[in-house]
Each structure stands twice: as C-alpha cells, then as structure tokens.
Coordinates of C-alpha atoms in Angstrom, one line a residue:
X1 CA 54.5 101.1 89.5
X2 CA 54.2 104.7 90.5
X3 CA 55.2 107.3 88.2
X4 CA 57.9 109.9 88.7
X5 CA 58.6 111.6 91.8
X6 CA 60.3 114.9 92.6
X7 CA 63.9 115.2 94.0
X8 CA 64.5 117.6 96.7
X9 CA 67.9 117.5 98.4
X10 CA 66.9 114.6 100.9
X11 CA 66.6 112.3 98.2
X12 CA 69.8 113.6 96.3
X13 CA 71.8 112.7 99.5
X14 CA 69.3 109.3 100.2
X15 CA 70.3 108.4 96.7
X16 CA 74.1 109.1 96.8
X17 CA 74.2 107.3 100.1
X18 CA 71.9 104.3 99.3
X19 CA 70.7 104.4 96.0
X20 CA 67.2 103.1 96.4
X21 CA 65.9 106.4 98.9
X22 CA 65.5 108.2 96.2
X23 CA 62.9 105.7 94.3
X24 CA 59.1 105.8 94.4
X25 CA 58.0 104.2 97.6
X26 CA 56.3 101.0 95.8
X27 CA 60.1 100.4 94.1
X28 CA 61.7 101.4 96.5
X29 CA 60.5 98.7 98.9
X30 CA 60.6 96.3 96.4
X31 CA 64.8 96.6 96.1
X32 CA 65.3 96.9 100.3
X33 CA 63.5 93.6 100.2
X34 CA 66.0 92.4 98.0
X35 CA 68.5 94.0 99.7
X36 CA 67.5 92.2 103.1
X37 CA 66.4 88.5 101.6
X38 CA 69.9 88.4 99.8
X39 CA 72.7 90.8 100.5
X40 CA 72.0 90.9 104.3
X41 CA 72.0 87.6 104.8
X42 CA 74.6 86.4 101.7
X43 CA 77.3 88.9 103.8
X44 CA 76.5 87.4 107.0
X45 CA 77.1 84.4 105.2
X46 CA 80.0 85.0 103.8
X47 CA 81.6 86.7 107.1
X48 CA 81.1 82.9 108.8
X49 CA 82.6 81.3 105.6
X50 CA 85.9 83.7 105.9
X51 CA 85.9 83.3 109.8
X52 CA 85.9 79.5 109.4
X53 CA 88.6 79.7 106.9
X54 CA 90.9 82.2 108.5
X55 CA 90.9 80.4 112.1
X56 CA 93.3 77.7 111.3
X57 CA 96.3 80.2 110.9
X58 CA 95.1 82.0 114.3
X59 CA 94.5 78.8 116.2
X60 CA 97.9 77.4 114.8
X61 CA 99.8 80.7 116.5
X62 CA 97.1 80.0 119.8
X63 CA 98.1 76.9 121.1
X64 CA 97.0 74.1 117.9
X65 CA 100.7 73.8 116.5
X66 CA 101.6 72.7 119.9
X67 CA 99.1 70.5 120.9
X68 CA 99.2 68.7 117.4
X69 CA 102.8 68.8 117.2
X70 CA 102.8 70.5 113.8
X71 CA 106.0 70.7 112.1
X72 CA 107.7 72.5 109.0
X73 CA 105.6 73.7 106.4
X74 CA 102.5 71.3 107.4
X75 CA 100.1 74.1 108.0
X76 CA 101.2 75.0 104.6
X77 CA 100.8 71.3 103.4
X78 CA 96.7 72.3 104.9
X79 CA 96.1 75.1 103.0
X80 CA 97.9 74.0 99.4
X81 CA 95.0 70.6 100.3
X82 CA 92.2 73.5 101.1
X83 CA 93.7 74.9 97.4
X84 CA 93.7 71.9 95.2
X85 CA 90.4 71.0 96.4
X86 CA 88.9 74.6 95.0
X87 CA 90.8 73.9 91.8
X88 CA 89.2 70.7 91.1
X89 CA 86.0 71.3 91.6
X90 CA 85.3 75.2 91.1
X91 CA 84.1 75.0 88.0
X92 CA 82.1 72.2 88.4
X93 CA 80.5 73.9 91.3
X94 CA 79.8 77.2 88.6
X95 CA 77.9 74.6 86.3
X96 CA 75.7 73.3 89.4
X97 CA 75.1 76.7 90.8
X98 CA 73.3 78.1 88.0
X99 CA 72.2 74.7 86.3
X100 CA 70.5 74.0 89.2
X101 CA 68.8 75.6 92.0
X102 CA 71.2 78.8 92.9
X103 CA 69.4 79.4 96.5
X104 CA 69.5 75.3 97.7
X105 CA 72.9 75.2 96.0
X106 CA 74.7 77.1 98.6
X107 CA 72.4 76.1 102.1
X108 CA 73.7 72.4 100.6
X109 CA 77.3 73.6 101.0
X110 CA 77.2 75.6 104.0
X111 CA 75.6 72.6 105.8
X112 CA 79.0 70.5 105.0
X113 CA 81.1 73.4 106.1
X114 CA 79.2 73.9 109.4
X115 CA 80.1 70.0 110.0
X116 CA 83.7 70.4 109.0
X117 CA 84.0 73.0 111.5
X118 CA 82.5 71.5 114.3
X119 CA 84.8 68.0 113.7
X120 CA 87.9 70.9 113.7
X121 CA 87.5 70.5 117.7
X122 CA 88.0 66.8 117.8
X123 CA 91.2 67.1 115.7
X124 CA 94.5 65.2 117.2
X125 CA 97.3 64.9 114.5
X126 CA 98.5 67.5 111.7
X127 CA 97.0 64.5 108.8
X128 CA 93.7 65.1 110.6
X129 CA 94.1 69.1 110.3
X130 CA 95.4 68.9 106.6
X131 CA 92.6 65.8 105.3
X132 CA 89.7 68.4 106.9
X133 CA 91.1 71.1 105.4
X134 CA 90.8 69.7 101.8
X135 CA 87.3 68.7 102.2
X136 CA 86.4 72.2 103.5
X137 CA 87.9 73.3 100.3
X138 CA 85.8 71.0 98.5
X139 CA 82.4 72.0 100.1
X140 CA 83.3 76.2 100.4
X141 CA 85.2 77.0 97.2
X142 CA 81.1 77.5 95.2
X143 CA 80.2 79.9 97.7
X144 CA 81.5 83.2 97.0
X145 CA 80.9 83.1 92.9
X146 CA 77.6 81.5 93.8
X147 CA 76.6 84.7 95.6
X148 CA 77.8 87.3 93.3
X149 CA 76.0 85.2 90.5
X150 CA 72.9 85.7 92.6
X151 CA 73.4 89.1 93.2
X152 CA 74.2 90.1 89.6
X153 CA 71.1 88.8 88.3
X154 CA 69.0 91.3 90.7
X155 CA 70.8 94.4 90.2
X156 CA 71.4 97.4 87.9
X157 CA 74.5 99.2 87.4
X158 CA 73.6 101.9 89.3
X159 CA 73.0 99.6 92.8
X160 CA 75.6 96.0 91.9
X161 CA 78.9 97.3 93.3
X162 CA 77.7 98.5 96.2
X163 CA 76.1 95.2 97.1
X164 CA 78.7 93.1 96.0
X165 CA 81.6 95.2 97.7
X166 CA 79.6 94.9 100.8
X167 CA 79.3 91.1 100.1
X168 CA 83.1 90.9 100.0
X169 CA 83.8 93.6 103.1
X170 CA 82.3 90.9 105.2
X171 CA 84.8 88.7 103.5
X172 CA 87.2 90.7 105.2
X173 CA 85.0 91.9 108.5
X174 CA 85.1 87.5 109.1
X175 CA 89.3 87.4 109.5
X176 CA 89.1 90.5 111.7
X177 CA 86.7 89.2 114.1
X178 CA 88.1 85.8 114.0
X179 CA 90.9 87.5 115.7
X180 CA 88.9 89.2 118.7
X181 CA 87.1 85.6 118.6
X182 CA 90.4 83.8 119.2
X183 CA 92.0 86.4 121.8
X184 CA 88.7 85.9 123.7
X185 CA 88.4 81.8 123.4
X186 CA 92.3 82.2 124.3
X187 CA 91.9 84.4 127.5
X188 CA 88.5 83.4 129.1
X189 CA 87.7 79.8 127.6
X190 CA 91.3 77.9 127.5
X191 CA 90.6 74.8 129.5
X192 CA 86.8 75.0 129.7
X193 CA 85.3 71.5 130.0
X194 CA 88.2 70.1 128.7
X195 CA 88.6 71.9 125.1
X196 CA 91.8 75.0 124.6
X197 CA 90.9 77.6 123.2
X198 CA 91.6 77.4 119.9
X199 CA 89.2 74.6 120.1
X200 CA 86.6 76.9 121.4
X201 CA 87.2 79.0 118.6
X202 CA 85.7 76.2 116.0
X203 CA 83.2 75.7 118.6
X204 CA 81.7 79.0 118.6
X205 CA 82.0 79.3 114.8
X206 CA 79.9 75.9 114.0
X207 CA 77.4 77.1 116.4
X208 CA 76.7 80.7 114.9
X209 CA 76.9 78.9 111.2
X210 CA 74.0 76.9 112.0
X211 CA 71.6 80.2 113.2
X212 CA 73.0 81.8 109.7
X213 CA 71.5 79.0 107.7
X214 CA 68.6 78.5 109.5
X215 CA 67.4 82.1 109.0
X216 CA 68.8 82.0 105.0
X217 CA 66.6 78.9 104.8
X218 CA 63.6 81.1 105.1
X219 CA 65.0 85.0 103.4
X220 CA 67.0 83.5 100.5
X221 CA 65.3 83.6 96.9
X222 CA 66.6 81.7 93.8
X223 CA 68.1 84.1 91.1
X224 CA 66.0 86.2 89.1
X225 CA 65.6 83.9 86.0
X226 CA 64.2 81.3 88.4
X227 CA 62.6 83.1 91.3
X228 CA 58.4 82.3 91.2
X229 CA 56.3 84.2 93.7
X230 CA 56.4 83.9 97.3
X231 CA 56.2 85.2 101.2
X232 CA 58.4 88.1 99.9
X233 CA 57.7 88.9 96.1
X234 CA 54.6 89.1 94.1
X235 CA 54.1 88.1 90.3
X236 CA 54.7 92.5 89.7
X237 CA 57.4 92.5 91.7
X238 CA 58.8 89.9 90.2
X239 CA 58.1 91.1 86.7
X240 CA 59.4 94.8 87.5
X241 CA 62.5 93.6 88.5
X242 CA 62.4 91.8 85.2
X243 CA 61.8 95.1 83.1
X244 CA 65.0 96.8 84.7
X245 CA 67.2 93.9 83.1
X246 CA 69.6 96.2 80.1
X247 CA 68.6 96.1 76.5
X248 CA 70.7 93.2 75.2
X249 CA 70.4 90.6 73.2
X250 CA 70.3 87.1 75.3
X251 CA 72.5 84.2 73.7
X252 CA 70.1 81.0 73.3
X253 CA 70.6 78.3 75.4
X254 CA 72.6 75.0 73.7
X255 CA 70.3 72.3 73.2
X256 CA 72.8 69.1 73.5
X257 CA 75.6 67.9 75.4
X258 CA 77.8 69.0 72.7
X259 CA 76.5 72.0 72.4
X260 CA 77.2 72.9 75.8
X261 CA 80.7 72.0 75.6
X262 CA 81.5 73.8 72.2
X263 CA 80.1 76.8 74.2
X264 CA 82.3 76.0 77.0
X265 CA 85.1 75.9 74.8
X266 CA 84.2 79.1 73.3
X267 CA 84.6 81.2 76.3
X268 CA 88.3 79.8 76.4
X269 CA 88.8 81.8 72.9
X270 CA 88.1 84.9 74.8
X271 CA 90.7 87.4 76.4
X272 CA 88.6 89.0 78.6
X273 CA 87.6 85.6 80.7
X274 CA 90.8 85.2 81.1
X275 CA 91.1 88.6 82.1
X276 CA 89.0 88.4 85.0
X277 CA 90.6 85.0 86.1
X278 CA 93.4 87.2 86.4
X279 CA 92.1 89.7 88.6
X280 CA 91.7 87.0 90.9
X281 CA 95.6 85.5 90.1
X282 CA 96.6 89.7 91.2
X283 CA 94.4 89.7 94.0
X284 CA 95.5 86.7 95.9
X285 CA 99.1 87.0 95.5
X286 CA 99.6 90.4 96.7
X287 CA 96.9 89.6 100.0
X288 CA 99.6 86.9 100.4
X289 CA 101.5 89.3 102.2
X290 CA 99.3 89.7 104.7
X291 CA 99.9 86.5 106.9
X292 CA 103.3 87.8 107.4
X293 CA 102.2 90.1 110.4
X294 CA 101.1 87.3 112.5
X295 CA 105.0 85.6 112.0
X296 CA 106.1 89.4 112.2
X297 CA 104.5 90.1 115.4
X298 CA 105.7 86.9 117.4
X299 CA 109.3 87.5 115.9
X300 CA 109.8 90.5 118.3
X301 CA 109.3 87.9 121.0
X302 CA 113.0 86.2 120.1
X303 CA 114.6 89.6 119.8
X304 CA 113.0 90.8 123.1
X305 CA 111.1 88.3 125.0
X306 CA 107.6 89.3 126.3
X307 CA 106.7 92.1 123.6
X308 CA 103.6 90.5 122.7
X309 CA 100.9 88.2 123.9
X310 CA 98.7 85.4 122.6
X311 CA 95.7 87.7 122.5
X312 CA 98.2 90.4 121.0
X313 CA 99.4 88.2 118.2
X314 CA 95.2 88.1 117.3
X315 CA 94.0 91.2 117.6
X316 CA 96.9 93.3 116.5
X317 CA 96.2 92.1 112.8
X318 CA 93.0 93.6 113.1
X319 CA 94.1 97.2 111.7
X320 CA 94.9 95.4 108.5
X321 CA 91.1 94.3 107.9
X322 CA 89.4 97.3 108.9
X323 CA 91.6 99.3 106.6
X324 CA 90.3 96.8 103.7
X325 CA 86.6 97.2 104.8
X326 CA 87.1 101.2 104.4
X327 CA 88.7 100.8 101.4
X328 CA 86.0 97.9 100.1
X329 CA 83.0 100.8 101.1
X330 CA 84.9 103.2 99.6
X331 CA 85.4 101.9 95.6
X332 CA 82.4 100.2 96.4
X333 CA 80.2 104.1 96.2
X334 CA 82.5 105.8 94.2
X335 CA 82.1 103.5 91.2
X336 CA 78.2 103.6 91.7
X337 CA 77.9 107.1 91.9
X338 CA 80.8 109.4 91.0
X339 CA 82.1 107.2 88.5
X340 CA 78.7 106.4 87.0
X341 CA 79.3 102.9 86.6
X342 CA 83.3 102.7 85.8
X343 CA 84.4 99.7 87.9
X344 CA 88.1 99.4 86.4
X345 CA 89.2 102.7 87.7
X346 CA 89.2 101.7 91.1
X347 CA 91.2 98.3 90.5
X348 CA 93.2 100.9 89.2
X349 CA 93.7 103.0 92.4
X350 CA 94.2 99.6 94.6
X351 CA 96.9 98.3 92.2
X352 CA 99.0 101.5 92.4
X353 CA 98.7 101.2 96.2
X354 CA 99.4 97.7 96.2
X355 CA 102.7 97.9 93.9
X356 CA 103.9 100.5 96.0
X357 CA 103.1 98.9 99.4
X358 CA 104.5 95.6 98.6
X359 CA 107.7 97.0 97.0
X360 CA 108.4 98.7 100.7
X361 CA 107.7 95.4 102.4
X362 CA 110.5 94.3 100.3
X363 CA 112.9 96.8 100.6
X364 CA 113.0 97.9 103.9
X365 CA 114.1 96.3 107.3
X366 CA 111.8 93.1 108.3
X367 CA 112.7 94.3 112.0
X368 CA 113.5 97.9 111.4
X369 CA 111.0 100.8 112.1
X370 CA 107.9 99.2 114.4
X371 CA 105.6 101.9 113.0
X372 CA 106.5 101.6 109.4
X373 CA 106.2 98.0 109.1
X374 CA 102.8 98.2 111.3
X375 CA 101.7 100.6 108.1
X376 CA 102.5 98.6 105.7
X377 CA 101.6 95.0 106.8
X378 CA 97.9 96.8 107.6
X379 CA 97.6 98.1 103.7
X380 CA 98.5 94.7 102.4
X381 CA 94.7 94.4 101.9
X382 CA 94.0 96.9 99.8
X383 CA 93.7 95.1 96.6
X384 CA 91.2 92.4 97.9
X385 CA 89.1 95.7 99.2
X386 CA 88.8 96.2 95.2
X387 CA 87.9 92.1 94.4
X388 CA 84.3 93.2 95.0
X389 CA 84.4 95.5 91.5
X390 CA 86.2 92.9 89.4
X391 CA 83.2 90.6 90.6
X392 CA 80.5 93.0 89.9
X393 CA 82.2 93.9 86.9
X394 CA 82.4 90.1 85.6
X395 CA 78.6 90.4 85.9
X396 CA 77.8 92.7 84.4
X397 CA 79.9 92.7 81.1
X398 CA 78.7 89.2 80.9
X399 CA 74.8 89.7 81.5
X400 CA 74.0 88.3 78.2
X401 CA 74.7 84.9 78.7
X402 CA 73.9 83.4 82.2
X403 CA 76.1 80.9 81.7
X404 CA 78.9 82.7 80.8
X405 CA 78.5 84.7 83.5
X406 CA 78.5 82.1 86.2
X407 CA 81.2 80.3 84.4
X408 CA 83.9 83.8 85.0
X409 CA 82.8 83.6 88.6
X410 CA 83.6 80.3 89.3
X411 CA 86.8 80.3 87.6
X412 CA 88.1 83.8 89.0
X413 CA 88.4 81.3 92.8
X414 CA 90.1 78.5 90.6
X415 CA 92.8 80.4 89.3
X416 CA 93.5 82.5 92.3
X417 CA 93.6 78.9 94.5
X418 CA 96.0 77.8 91.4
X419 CA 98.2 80.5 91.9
X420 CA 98.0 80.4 95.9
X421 CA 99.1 77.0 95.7
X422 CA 102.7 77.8 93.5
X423 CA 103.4 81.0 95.1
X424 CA 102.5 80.4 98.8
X425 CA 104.6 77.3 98.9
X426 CA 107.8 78.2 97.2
X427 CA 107.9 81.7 98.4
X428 CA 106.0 82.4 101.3
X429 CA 106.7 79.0 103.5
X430 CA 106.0 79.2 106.6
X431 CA 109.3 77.6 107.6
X432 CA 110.6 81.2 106.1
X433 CA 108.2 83.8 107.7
X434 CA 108.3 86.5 108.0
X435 CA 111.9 87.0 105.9
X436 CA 109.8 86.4 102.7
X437 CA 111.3 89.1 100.7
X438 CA 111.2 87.7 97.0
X439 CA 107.3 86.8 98.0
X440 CA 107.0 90.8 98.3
X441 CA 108.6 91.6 95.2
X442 CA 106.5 89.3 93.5
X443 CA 103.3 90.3 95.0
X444 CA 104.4 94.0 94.1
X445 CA 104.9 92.8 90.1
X446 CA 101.3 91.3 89.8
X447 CA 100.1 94.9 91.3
X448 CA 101.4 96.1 88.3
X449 CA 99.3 93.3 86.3
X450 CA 96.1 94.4 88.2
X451 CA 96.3 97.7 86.7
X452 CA 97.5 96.5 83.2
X453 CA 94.5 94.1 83.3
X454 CA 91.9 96.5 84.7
X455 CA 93.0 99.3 81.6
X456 CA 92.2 96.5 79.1
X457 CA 89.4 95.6 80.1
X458 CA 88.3 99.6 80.6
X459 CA 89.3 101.1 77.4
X460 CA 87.4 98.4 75.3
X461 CA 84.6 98.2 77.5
X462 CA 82.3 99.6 75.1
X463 CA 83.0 98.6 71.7
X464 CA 82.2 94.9 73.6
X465 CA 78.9 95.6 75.0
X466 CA 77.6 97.4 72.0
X467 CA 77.8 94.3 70.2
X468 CA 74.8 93.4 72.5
X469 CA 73.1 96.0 73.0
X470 CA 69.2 96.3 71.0
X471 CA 68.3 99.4 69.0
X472 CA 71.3 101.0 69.0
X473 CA 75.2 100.6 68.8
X474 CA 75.7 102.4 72.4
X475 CA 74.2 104.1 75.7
X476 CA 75.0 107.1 76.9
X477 CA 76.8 106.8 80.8
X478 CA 73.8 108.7 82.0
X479 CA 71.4 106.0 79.9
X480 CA 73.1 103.1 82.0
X481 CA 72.7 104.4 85.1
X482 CA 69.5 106.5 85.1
X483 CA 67.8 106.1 88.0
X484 CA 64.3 107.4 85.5
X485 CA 65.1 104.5 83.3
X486 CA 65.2 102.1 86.4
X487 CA 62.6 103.3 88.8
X488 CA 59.8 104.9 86.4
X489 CA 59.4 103.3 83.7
X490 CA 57.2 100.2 83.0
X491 CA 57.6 98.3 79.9
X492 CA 54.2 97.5 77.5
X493 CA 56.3 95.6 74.9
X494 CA 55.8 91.5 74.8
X495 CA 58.6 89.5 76.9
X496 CA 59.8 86.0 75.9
X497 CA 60.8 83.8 78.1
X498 CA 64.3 82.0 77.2
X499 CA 67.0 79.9 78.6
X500 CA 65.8 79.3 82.4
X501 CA 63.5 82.0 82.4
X502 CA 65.7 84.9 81.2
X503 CA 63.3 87.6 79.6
X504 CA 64.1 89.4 76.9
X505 CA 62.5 93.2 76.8
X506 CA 61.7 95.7 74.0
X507 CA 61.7 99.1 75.1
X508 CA 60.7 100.6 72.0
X509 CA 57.3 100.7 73.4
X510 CA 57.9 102.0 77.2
X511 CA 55.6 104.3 78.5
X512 CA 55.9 106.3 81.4
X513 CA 52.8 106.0 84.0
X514 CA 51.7 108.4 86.7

C-alpha cells in the first residue's frame, strides 16, 4: 500500500466528513468499495425490511381493519406473534449467521420475507393477518444483527459507527416512507384492478424487495474472516483489510459440541452481555411511544370531525422519523470523530432526552396543546437514533471472539422482542390508545436505565479490553483511532490463521513503506 500522504485542509474536512478522503488513494478505494458492496446495499436492505414491518399498523388505520373486520387488541395479537417468533429463534439465527455463510444467510431470509409480503395482499381474515405475521418474525428477526456482524468485522473504530448508524437510519428512513407509500397507494391506487390500497402498499413493497436482492446477490461479500478473492477484492485487499484488525488476542475456537456449549454458557456469566441486551430492552420500550401519534391524530376526528385525512394520518408521522435520522447521523459522527471513539456518551445524550420526553407525554394533556404534543410524539425516536452505537459498540468490545460477538447481536433483538411483547400488551393496547399514560411513565423509567447502562459499560471500558490487548496493558485514544496506524502501515510480522479464518497480527515488526 502507498505510504504516507500529506494533509492539507481538503482532507482534514474529507476526513471529518467521511473518514476515508483523507486515505492514500490505493486504501482509500479499497474501503469505498466496502462501503458500496455492504453498507449501501445492507441499508437499502434494511430500509425494505423496516418498510415491510411498519405497514401493517399504517394499512390497519388505511382501510385493512375494516375490510378484515379486525377487532380489539388483534392487531396487537399480530405483532406479540411477529415477537415471540424473534424470541424463539434469534439466537439460533446468531449461531447460523456466523457458523455459516454470513452473505447467503441473509439473501435466504430476505427471499421468505419478500414472499410473506406479497401473500399480505391476498389476506381475508384477522387469523390470516396475525399467522403471517409470526412467520415474518420468524424469517426477519436474523437480519439486522446479521448485518452489523458483517459490518463489524470490516471496520475500525475510526469508520464502524458511522456505517452502522447509517445502517440503522434506514431503519428509520423505511417507517417514514412507508407512510408517503401508503398516503399515495391510499389516494391514487384504492380500487385499482380490484386491490385497496393498503393492498397496494404490500404490492409495491414485494416488488421493490425483489430488485434489492437481486442487486445484493451480486455486491454482497461474506464477512472478513471468510471473504476469498473476487470481482471486487484482490488477495492484498483482502489481506490489508486483515492488518487493520486491533492488536488483541483471538479466543480459540471450541473443538466439541460441549465445548461450544460451555462457551455459550460462559457468556451468560458476563454482565456486560447482558448489558447490551439491555440497551435493546431501553430502546424498544421507550420507541413504544411512538405508535401513539397515529391513534393521537385520528382521535381529533371524534372531538372535531374532519380534522384529518387518511393520507394525513400517514404522512403526519413522518416528522417523528426524520427527527430520528438527524439524530442517528448526528451520534453516528460525533462518536467517530469528536469523541474519538466513545460510543456510550451519546446513549447518554438520547437517554436524557428520552426520560424527559416521555415524562411530558405522561404528564400533560393527551388532547391539550396541538403543537406540544406534535413535539413530543416526533422526539419519541430519539433513543432508537442512538441503537446504531450500542450495536457498533457490541462489536467492537467484543472483537476478540467472533462468536461472542455475533451471539450479543443476536440477543440484543431477542430481549427487546421479549420485552415488546409484556409491555406493549399490558400497557400500550391498542384497545387503550392513545390514553396510555402508565406506558409513558414507564418508557420514561427505562430512559433512565439507558444511561445507567451506557455509564457502566463506559467507565470500565478499558480495564476490559486491556485484558486483550498484545504488547501492552492499554492504547492511547489517539492509538485506536489513528488514521497512520490504519491507512499507512503494512504489517511484515507472520499471520496465523484461526477459528474461520480470523488472523491474528504482530505488530512489533510494522514498517512503514513509501
């Protein structure tokens, strides 16, 4: 690779805004080809996994809860199925996605999910609605921690959060465009050859999954450990995204059944697993505040008929996920560049907001001040705009062990669904919304758990990795995220290849080339 390059200004700014334009031009097009075989196409693929999951709630307030005759808490029946599903087979799905291929692991699953969605338009009774629902939480609950595993094994600290926070703003970019989607289908499609709108909406959705695939088919790579040469990456591409992997000391695969399990067993033993499953508990009770604004919004139309439309009801939310996309970009640069690395600080900040936010949903008027309640149903998001640092940051304390690592990422989804499942359906029931008062409080308490969890984890951050770390007990913050160490420096020490590839490297004998 080429040696060191001067840094004027340009590539100060290049750097700050995307880290790579201010790496020599043989590296540097090594990591935007990374950037555009897997992040591109992994958010694109996750912004038509979140659009086929959040369209059942805006095609239930578009017409479907009429024409299925949906009663009660039956939509709520669809999603605790969608729930219990993830539960049951999350973790399995973390042991398949990084026991086996990573890259044919997810196309597998987003094929079933592009069928469920096209057999959404056939639907004609609620049982129909709730049994598809499950099995589309069977085949989609891999998918996220599938793609953050892959990611993770690519990138450095100075470059993961930004890719993974963009990976989860297209979480959040799918529900906002689902609603423009669904105002559309509503407005100019309702009673086009035969199908309403809402099924139009499914329609549309199955069709674009399918062009999605079919391009990730060909861009896609398997993760680092695994990847071997091809249309995109060379051997020394390969290998030179190898030498930027941390000096740490890689645990040794298990060699028997047993062994795997004792291992599995001994991840249980530690706090901070649990720790990150409970970022994902926070996160997904206080964003269940969120679907109150739909319930909200149609309310007015009882206290003063005509106030809102159809389309309204859709595209009205869409403030709410835009603010989260900021907000996502936002701790997403910050912890890559002024922070040097920190991700807990900004779980931090979106706790704070969160606690604060939720408590006023609680406290004041459900059908008081318009304004106020418009600002604080759109900020409900805030702490899922943060999910993309706890993710990253699961990654990256856990890079020693592959295993590990994928293991946290698929049981962060498990226990959120867990928690989902109790909390959605005893205090946010649909039957209720949007006077779900005690489901505000409660979302405001685990804001408080979000920051207690994200200072734990923070302030013995490096006593932990040190215990992995080669040649020395820690790094200095500029060490980890030198953009020298990463981009300049070519390693002459042996590597070893262990546990699916992973390669351990010496730098005691680096050697910077020109």
């Amino acid at each position: 690779m080429e040696g060191k390059a001067k840094k004027g200004v340009f590539h100060r700014i290049g750097g700050a805004l995307w880290d790579c334009l201010d790496y020599p031009p043989e590296q540097r097009r090594i990591i935007l080809k990374l950037d555009l075989t897997i992040v591109l196409w992994g958010s694109l693929s996750s912004f038509i996994k979140y659009l086929d999951k959040s369209n059942l709630s805006n095609a239930y307030n578009s017409g479907m809860k009429e024409y299925l005759g949906i009663k009660g808490n039956e939509l709520n029946y669809a999603n605790t199925g969608y729930n219990i599903a993830s539960i049951i087979f999350g973790l399995p799905c973390a042991y398949l996605m990084n026991r086996y291929n990573t890259r044919w692991f997810i196309l597998t699953i987003e094929v079933l999910w592009s069928i469920i969605t096209f057999c959404f338009v056939s639907i004609k009774t609620p049982l129909q609605m709730i049994v598809l629902r499950t099995i589309l939480g069977i085949v989609e609950c891999g998918h996220f921690s599938a793609f953050v595993f892959l990611i993770g094994t690519y990138y450095n600290k100075r470059e993961a959060a930004r890719r993974q926070v963009i990976l989860q703003a297209f979480t959040v970019l799918g529900p906002m465009f689902a609603t423009y989607i669904q105002a559309g289908a509503s407005s100019s499609l309702d009673g086009t050859d035969g199908l309403d709108g809402w099924q139009w909406t499914f329609l549309i959705d199955g069709i674009v999954s399918v062009f999605v695939i079919i391009c990730q088919v060909i861009f896609i790579p398997d993760i680092l450990d695994r990847i071997k040469p091809n249309r995109f990456f060379s051997e020394a591409d390969i290998q030179w995204l190898r030498t930027r992997r941390p000096p740490i000391k890689h645990e040794t695969k298990p060699e028997t059944r047993w062994g795997v399990i004792k291992e599995q067993l001994s991840w249980l033993k530690q706090w901070r697993v649990w720790a990150f499953w409970g970022f994902g508990v926070c996160q997904d009770i206080i964003s269940l505040s969120n679907q109150s604004t739909q319930f909200w919004l149609k309310g007015w139309n009882k206290i003063k008929p005509g106030s809102y439309t159809v389309a309204q009801f859709n595209t009205l939310t869409s403030p709410m996920y835009a603010i989260s996309f900021m907000c996502s970009v936002l701790f997403g640069w910050t912890s890559d560049t002024w922070l040097r690395g920190r991700r807990w600080p900004g779980i931090i900040a979106a706790g704070v907001w969160s606690f604060a936010i939720m408590l006023a949903l609680a406290i004041i008027p459900v059908y008081g001040s318009k304004p106020v309640r418009f600002f604080l149903y759109y900020n409900t998001d805030v702490g899922q705009a943060a999910s993309g640092l706890y993710w990253c940051y699961s990654q990256e304390l856990f890079s020693h062990n592959i295993r590990e690592a994928a293991f946290v990422a698929g049981g962060i989804n498990v226990c959120a669904y867990i928690a989902n499942s109790i909390v959605n359906n005893i205090w946010f029931k649909t039957a209720n919304q949007p006077y779900v008062q005690t489901g505000h409080y409660i979302s405001a308490v685990f804001g408080l758990f979000y920051i207690a969890i994200a200072l734990a984890l923070g302030l013995t951050e490096k006593k932990y990795v040190a215990k992995f770390q080669i040649g020395s007990e820690k790094e200095s913050d500029e060490e980890s995220i030198s953009a020298e160490e990463s981009t300049t420096s070519q390693d002459e020490g042996s590597s070893k290849k262990k546990d699916y590839g992973v390669v351990e490297i010496s730098r005691s004998q680096q050697t910077e080339q020109k």
